[in-house]
Short mmCIF file of C-alpha atoms (C1' of nucleotides) in Angstrom, two decimals:
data_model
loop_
_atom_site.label_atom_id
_atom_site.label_comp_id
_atom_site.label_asym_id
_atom_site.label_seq_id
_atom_site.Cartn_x
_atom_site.Cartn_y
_atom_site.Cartn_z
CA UNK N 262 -16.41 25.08 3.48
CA UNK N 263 -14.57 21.34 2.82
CA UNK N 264 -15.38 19.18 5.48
CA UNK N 265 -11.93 17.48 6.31
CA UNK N 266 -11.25 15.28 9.24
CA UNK N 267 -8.01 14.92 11.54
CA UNK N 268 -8.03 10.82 12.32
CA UNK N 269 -7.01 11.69 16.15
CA UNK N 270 -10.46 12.05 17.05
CA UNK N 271 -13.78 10.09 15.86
CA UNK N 272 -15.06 11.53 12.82
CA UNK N 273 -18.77 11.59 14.76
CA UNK N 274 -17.18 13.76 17.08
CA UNK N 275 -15.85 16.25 14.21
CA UNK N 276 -18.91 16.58 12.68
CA UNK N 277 -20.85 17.41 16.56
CA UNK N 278 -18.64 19.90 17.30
CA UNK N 279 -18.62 21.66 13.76
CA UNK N 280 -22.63 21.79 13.57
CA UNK N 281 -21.81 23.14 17.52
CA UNK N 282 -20.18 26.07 15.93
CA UNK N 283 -22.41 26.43 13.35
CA UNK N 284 -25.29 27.37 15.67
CA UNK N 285 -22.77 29.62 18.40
CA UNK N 286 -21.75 31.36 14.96
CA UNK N 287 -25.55 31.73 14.30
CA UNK N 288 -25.40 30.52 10.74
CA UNK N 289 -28.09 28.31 12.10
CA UNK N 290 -30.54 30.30 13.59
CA UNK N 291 -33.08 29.39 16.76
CA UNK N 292 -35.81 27.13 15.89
CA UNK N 293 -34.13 27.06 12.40
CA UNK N 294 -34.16 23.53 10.69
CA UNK N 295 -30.55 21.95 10.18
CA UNK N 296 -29.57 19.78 7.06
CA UNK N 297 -31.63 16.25 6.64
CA UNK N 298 -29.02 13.13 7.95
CA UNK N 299 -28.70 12.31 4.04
CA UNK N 300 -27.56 16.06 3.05
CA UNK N 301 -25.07 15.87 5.39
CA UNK N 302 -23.42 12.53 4.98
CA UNK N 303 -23.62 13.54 1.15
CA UNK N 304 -21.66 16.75 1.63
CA UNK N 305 -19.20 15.60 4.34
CA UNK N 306 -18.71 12.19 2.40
CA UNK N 307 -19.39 10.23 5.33
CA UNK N 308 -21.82 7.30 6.13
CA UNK N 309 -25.33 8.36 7.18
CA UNK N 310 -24.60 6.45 10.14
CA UNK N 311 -21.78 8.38 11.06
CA UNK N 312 -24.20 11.98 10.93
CA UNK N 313 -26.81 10.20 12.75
CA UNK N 314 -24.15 9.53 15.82
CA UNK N 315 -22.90 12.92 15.57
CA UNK N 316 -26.94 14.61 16.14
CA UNK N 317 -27.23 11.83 18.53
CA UNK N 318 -24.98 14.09 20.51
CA UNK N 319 -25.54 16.93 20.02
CA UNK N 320 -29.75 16.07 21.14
CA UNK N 321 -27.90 14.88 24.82
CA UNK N 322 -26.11 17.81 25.02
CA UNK N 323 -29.60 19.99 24.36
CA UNK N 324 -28.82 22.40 21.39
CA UNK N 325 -30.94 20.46 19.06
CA UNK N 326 -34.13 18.73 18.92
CA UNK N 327 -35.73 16.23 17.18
CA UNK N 328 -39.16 16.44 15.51
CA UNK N 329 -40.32 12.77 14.52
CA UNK N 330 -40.17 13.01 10.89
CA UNK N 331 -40.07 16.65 10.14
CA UNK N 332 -36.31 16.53 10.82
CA UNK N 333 -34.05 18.64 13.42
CA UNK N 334 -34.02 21.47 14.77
CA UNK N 335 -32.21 24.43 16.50
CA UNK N 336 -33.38 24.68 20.06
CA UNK N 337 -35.52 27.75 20.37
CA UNK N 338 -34.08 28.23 24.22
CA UNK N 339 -31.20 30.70 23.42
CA UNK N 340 -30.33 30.45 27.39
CA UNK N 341 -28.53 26.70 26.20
CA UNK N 342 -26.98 27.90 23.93
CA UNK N 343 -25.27 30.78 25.24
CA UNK N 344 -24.36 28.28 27.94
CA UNK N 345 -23.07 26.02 25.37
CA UNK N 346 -21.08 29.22 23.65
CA UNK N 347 -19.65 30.22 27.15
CA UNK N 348 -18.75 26.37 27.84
CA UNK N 349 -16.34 26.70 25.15
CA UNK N 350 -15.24 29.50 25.72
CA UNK N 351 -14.44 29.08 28.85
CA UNK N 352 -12.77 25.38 27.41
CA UNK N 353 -10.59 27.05 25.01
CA UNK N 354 -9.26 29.38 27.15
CA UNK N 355 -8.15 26.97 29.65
CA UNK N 356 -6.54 24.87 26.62
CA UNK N 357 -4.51 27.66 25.75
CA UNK N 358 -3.33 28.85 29.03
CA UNK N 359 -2.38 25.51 29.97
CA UNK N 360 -0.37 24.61 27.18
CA UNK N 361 1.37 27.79 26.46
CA UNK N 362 2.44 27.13 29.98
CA UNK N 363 3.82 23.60 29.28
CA UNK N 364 5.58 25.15 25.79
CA UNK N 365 6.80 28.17 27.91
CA UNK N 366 5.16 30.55 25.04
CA UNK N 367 7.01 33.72 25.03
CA UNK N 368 5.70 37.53 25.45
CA UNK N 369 6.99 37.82 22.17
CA UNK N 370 5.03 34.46 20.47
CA UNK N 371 1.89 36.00 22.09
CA UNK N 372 1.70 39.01 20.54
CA UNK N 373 2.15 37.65 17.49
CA UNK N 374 -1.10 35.51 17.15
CA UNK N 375 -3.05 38.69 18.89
CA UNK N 376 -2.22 41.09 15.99
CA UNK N 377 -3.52 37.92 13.82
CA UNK N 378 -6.61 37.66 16.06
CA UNK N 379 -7.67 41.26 16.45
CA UNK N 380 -8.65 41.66 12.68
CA UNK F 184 1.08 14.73 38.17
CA UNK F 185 -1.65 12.37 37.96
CA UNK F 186 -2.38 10.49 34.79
CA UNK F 187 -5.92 11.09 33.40
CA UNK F 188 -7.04 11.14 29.52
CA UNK F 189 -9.74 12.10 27.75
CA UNK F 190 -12.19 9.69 25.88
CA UNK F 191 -11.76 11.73 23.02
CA UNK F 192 -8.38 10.61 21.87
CA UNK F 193 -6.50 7.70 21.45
CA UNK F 194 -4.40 6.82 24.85
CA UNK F 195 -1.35 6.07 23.30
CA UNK F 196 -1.29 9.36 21.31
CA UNK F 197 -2.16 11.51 24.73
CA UNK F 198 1.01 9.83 26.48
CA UNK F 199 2.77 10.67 23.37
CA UNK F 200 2.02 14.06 23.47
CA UNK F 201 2.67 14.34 27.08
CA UNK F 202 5.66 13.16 27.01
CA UNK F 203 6.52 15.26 24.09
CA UNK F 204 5.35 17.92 26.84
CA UNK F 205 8.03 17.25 29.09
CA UNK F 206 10.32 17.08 26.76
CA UNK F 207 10.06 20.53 25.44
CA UNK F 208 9.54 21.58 28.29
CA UNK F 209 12.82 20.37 30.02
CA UNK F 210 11.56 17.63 32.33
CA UNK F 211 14.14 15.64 29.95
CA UNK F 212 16.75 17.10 28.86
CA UNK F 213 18.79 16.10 25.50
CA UNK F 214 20.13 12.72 26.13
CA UNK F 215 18.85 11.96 28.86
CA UNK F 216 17.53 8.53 29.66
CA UNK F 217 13.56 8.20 29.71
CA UNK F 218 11.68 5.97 32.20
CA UNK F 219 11.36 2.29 31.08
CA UNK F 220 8.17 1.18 29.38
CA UNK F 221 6.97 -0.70 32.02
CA UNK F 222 7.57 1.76 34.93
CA UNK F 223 5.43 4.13 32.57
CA UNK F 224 3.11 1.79 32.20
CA UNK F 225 2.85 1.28 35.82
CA UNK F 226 2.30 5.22 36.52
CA UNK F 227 -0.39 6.11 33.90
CA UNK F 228 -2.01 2.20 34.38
CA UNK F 229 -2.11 1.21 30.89
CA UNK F 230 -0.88 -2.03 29.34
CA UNK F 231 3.02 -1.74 28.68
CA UNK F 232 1.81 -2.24 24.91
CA UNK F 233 0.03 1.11 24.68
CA UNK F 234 3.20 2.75 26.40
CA UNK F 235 5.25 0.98 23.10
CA UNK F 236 2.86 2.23 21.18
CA UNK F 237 3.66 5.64 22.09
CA UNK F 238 7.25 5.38 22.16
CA UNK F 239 6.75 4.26 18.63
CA UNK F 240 5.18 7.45 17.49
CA UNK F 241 8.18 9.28 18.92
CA UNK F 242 10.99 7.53 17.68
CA UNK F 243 9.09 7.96 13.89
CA UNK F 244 9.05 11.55 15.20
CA UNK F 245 12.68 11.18 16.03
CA UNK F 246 12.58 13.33 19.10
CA UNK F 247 13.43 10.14 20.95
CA UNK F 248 15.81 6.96 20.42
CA UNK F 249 15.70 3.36 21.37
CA UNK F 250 19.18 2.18 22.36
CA UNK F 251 18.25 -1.88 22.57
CA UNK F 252 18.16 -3.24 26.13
CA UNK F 253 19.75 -0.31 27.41
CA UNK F 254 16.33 1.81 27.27
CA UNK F 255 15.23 5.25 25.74
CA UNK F 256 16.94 8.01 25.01
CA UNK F 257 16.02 12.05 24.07
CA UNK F 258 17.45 12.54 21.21
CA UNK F 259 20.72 14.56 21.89
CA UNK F 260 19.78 17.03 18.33
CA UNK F 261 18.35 19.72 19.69
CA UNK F 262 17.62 21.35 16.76
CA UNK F 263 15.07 18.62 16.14
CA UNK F 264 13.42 19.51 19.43
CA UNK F 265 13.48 23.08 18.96
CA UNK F 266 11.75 22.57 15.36
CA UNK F 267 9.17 19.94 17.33
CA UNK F 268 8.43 23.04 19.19
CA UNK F 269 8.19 25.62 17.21
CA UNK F 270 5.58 23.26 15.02
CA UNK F 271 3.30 22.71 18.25
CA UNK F 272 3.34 26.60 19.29
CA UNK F 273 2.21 27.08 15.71
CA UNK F 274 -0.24 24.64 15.44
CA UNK F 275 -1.35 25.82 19.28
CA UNK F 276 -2.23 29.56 17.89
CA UNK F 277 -3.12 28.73 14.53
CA UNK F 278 -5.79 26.84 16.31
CA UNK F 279 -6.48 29.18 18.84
CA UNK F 280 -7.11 31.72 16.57
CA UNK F 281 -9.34 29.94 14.11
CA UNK F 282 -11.42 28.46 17.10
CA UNK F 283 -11.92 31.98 18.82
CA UNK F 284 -13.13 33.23 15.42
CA UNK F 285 -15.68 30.29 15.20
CA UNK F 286 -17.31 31.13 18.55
CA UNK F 287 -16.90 35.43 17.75
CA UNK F 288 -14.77 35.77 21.19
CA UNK F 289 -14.70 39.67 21.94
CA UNK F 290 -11.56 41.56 22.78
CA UNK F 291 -12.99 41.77 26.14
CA UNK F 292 -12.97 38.30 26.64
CA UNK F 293 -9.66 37.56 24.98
CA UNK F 294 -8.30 40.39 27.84
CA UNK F 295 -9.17 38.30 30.36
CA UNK F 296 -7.57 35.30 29.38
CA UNK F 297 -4.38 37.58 28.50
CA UNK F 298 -4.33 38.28 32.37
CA UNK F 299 -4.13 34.93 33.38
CA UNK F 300 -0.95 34.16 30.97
CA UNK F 301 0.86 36.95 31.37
CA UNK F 302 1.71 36.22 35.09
CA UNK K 165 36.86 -6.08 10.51
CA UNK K 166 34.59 -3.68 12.55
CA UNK K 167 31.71 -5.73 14.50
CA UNK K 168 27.86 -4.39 13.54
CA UNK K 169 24.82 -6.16 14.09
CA UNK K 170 21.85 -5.66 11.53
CA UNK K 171 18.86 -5.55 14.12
CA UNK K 172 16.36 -7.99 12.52
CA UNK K 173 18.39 -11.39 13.43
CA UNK K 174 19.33 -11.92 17.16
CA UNK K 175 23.27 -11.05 17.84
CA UNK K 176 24.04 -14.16 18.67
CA UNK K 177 22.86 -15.58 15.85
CA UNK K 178 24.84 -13.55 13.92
CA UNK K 179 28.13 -13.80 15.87
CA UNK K 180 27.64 -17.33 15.14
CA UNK K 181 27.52 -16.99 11.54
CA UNK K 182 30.69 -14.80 11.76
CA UNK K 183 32.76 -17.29 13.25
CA UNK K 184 31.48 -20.09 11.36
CA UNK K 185 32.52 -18.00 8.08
CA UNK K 186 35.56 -17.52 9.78
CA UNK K 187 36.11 -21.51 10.18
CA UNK K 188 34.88 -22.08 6.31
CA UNK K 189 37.46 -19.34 5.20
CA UNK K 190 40.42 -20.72 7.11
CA UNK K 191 40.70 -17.65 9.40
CA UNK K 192 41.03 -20.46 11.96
CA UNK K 193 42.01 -23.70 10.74
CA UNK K 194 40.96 -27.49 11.87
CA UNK K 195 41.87 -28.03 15.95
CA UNK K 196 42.97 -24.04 16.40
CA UNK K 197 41.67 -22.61 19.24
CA UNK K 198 39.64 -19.92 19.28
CA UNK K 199 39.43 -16.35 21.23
CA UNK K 200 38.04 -16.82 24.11
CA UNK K 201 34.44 -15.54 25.60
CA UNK K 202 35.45 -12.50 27.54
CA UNK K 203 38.06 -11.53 24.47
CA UNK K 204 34.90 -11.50 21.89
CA UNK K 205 32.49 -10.28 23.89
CA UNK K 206 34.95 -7.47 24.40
CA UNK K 207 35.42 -7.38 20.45
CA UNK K 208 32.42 -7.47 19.04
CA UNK K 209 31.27 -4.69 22.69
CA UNK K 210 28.45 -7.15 23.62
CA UNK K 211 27.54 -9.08 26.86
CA UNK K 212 29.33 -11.96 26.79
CA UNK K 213 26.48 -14.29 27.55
CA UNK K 214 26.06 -13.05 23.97
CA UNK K 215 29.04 -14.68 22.75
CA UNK K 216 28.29 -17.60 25.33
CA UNK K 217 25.06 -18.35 23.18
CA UNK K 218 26.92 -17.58 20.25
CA UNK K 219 29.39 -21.01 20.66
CA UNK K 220 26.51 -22.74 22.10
CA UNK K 221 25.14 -22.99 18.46
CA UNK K 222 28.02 -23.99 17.26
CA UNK K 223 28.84 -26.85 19.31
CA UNK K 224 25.55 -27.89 18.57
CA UNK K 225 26.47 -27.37 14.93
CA UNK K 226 29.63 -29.59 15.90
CA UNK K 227 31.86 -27.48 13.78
CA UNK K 228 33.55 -26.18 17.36
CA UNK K 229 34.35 -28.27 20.50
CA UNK K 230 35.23 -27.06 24.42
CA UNK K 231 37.83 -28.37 25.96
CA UNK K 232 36.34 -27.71 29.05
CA UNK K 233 39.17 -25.03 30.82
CA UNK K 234 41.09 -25.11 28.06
CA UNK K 235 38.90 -23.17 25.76
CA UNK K 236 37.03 -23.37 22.69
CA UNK K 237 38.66 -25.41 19.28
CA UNK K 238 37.46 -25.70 15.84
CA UNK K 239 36.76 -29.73 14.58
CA UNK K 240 39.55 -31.76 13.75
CA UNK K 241 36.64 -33.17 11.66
CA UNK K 242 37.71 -31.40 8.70
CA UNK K 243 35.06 -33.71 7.00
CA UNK K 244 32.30 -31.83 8.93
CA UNK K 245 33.81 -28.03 8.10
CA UNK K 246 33.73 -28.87 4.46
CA UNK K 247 29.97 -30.32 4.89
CA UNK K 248 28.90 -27.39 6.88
CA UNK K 249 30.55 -25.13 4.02
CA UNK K 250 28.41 -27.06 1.46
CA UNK K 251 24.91 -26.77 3.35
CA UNK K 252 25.92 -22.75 3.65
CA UNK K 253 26.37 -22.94 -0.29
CA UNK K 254 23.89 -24.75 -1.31
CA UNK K 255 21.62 -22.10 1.19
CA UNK K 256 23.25 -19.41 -0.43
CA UNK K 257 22.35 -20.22 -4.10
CA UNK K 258 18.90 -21.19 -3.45
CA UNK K 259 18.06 -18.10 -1.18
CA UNK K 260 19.77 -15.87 -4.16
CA UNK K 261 18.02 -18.17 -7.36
CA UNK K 262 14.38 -17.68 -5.60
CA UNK K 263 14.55 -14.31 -4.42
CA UNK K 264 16.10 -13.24 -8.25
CA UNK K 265 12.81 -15.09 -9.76
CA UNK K 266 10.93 -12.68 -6.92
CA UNK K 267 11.70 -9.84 -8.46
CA UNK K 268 11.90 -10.83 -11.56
CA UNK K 269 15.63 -9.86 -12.14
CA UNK K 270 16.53 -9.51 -15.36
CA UNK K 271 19.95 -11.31 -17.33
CA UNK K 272 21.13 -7.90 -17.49
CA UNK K 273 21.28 -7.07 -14.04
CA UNK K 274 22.38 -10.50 -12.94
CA UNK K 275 25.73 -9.81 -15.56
CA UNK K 276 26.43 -6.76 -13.62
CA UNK K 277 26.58 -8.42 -10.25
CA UNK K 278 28.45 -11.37 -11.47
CA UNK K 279 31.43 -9.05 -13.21
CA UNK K 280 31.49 -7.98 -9.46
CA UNK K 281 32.06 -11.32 -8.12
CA UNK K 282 34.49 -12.93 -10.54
CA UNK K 283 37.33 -10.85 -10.40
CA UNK Z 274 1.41 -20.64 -1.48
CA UNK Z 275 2.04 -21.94 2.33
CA UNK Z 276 3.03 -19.25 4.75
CA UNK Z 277 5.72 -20.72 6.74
CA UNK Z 278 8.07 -18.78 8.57
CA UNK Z 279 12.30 -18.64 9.87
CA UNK Z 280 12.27 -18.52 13.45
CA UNK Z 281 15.27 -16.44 12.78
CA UNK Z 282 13.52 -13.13 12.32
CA UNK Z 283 10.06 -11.47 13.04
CA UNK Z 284 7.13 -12.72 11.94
CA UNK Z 285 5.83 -9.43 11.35
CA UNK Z 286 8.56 -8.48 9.60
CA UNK Z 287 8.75 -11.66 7.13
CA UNK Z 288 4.73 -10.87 6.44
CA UNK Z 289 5.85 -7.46 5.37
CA UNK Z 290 8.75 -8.93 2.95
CA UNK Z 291 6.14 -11.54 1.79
CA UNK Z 292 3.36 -8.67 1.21
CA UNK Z 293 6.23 -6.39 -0.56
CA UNK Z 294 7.18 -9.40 -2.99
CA UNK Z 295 3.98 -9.64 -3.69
CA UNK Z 296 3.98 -6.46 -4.55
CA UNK Z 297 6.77 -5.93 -6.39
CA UNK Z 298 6.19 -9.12 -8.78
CA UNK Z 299 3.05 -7.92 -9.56
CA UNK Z 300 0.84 -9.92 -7.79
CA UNK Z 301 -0.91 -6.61 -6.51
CA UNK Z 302 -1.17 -4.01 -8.93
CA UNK Z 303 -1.04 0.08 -8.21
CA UNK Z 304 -3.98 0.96 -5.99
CA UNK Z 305 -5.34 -2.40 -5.98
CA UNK Z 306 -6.86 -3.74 -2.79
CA UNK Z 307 -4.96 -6.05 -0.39
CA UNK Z 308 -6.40 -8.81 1.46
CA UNK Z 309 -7.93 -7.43 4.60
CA UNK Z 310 -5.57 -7.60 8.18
CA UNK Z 311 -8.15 -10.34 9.32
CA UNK Z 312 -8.22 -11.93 5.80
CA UNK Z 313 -4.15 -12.38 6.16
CA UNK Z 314 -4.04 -13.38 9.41
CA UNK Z 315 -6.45 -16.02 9.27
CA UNK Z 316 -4.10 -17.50 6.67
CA UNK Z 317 -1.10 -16.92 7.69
CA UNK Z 318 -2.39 -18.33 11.03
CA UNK Z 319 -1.11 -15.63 13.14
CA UNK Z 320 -2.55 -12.95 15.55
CA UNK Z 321 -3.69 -9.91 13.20
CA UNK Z 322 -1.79 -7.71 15.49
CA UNK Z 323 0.82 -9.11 14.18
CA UNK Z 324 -0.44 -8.54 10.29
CA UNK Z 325 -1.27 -5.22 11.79
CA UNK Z 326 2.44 -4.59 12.85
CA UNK Z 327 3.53 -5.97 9.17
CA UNK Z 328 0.93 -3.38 7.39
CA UNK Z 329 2.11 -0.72 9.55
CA UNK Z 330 5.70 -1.21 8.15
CA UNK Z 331 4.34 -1.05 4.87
CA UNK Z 332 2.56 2.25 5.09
CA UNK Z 333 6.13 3.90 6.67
CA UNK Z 334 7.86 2.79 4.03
CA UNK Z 335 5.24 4.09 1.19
CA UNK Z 336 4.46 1.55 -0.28
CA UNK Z 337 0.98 0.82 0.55
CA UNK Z 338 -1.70 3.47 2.17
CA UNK Z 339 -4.45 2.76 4.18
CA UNK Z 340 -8.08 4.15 3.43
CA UNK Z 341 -9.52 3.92 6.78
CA UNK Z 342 -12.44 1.46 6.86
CA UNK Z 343 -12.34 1.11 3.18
CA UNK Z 344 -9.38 -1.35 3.32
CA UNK Z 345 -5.55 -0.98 2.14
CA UNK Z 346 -4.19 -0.45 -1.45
CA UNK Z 347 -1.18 -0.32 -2.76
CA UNK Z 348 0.29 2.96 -3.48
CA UNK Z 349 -0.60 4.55 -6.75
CA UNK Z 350 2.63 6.36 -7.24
CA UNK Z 351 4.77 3.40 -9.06
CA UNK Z 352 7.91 5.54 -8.93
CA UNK Z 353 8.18 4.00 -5.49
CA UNK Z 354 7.24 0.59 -6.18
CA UNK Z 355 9.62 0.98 -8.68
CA UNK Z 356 12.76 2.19 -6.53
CA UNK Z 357 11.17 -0.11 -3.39
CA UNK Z 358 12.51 -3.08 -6.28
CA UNK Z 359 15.25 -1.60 -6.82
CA UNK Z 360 16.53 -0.93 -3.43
CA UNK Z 361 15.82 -4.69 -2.83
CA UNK Z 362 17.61 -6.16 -6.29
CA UNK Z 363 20.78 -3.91 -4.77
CA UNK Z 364 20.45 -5.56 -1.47
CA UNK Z 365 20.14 -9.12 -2.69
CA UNK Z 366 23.27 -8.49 -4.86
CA UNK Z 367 25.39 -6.97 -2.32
CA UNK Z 368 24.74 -10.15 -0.17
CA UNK Z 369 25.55 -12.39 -2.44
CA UNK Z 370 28.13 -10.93 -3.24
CA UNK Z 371 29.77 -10.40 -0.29
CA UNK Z 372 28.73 -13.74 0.85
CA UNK Z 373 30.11 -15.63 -2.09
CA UNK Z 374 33.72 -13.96 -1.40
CA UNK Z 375 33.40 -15.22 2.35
CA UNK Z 376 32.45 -18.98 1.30
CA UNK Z 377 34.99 -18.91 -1.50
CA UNK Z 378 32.54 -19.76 -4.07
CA UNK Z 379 34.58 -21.52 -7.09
CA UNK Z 380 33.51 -20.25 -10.71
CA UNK Z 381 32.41 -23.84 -10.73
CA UNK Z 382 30.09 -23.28 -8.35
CA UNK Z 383 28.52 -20.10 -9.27
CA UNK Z 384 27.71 -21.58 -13.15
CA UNK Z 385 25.58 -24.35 -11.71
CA UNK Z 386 23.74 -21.54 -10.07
CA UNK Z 387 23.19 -19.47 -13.20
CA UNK Z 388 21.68 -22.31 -15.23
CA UNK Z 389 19.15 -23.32 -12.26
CA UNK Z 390 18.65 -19.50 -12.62
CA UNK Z 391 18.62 -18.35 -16.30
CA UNK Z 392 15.72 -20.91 -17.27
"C1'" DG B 274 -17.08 -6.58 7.36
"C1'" DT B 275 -12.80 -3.37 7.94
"C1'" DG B 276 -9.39 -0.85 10.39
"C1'" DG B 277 -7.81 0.79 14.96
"C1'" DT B 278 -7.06 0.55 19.88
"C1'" DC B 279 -6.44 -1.72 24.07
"C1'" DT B 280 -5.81 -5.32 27.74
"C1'" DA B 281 -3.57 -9.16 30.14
"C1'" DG B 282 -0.02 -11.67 29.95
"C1'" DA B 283 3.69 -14.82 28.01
"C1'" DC B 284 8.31 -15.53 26.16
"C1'" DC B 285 12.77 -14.17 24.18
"C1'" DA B 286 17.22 -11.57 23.59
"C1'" DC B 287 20.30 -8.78 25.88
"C1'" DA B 288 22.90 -6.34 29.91
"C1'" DG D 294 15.65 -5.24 34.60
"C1'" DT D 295 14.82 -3.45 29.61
"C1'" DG D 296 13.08 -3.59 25.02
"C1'" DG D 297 10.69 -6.39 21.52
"C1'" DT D 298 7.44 -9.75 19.78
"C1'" DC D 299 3.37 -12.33 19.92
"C1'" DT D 300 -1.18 -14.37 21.29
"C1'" DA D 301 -6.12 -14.35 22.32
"C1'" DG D 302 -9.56 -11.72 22.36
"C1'" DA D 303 -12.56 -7.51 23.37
"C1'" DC D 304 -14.62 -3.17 21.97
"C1'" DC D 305 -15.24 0.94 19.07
"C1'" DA D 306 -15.84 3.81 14.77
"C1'" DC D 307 -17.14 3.55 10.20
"C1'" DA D 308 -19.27 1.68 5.64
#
DNA sequence: GTGGTCTAGACCACA
DNA sequence: GTGGTCTAGACCACA
């Protein structure tokens, strides 16, 4: 997978939220060591400084953890990150109701993207 | 409506896009005269700068046009607002769908949020 | 000759330059009057504190004088029309021979543009 | 080179001209670095929102790109560069034109120009 | 250090 | 009143 960034949002913020998904998606497991800062930054072509604000995060919002010098990991307390999982969820649902509401999204439209979902 | 944006994205872009919003939606229609930059300015209490800003973005957009002192205009092509449309309900599912694969939503939760649209 | 305004100079800077090209060309001659306020304003479909400014400049130029009711009237000065003609000249050249070494126009294309001029 | 500037139009608009010359006569080369907005401002002695609004103008029109926090460069593609000068050389030769035939420039006149030029 | 965003507020041209 | 330009300066993300 390229990492690519959009400009309308702080590249830190990118990089939180697609380690985020990484872990709901389980392609990082409980307990399960992520990337070192430097792998990262090397494969997403960013600053080291930039990763390091991005983990920074994601250690506040509880789905990893930080072990001195043997790196970071994947919380082993599946409860938070369910949670996290249902938090978006829950956030991306609302996102979509609300603004096919304010682009008055047909029946029609709707259907489309479901057949293109349901795979 | 009240005026609130997140810390995620730049200001001027969110009052770009929301008044994008309302134009789509009909709020304005083709032609029709916008509020002044200051009086927006006023309402969502930002600098009348930021408000330019924004403006800015949607004149390059061309969905709206700057007649000199006698304010802002909708465009009156609306073929060009149709198309601005159609490219935000596209970019809305394509979205959508790519985020609900990310975080494995089930059919059962994609139901549910069915039910709240389709009213 | 239709009235349009280019955006980047104020208007009534460049009414002012229309009328004074007017003067140099002998559309109006030495002690003519000219049109008045309301009749160029309505011309040229501007405000016509526009045009107001406009003749400001120029009186300041001394190239036209108000009679105070009477209206507006180019110089008898005819001495100070052909001097104002001369700084616009000399302008003219030097604007054209230092943006030509700008961009490093070459004797070719300066042949095609005079052809152009001379006939 | 002194950066002085015609109270006649914007400055930001008579940076952008300046930076496009520049440009255009080679002074900055295909995807070489430009001066920095802070660098430019500090000379110029203006605001750098106001070399800001300049480079701005400059990346709509193509001609230079920004690399986020790396700095700006002028465009790589020289076909633009190329028809940016040309668009310009036709602009400069339409107003001379146009503004010889309104001054009545003699032949006279116009061969004292070409010498000072054709050095 | 570099670009980007934003504020607070002034001043001008134009209607 | 309306848009446009500009200053002085702060703060953030990123390298």
């Amino acid at each position: 997978m390229a990492w690519s960034f959009s400009g309308d949002k702080a590249v830190y913020l990118q990089i939180a939220e697609r380690i985020t998904v990484s872990i709901l998606s389980g392609k990082y497991l409980p307990s399960e060591q992520l990337p070192s800062v430097r792998q990262l930054a090397l494969e997403a072509a960013v600053n080291p400084n930039t990763v390091q604000h991005a983990f920074c995060e994601l250690e506040n919002a509880g789905i990893i953890v930080s072990k001195g010098t043997q790196g970071r990991f994947v919380t082993e307390e599946t409860q938070v990150i369910e949670n996290c999982r249902k938090k978006l969820v829950k956030k991306l649902f609302n996102d979509f109701a609300s603004k096919s509401k304010e682009l008055s999204v047909t029946k029609e439209e709707l259907l489309s993207i479901l057949k293109e979902i349901e795979l």
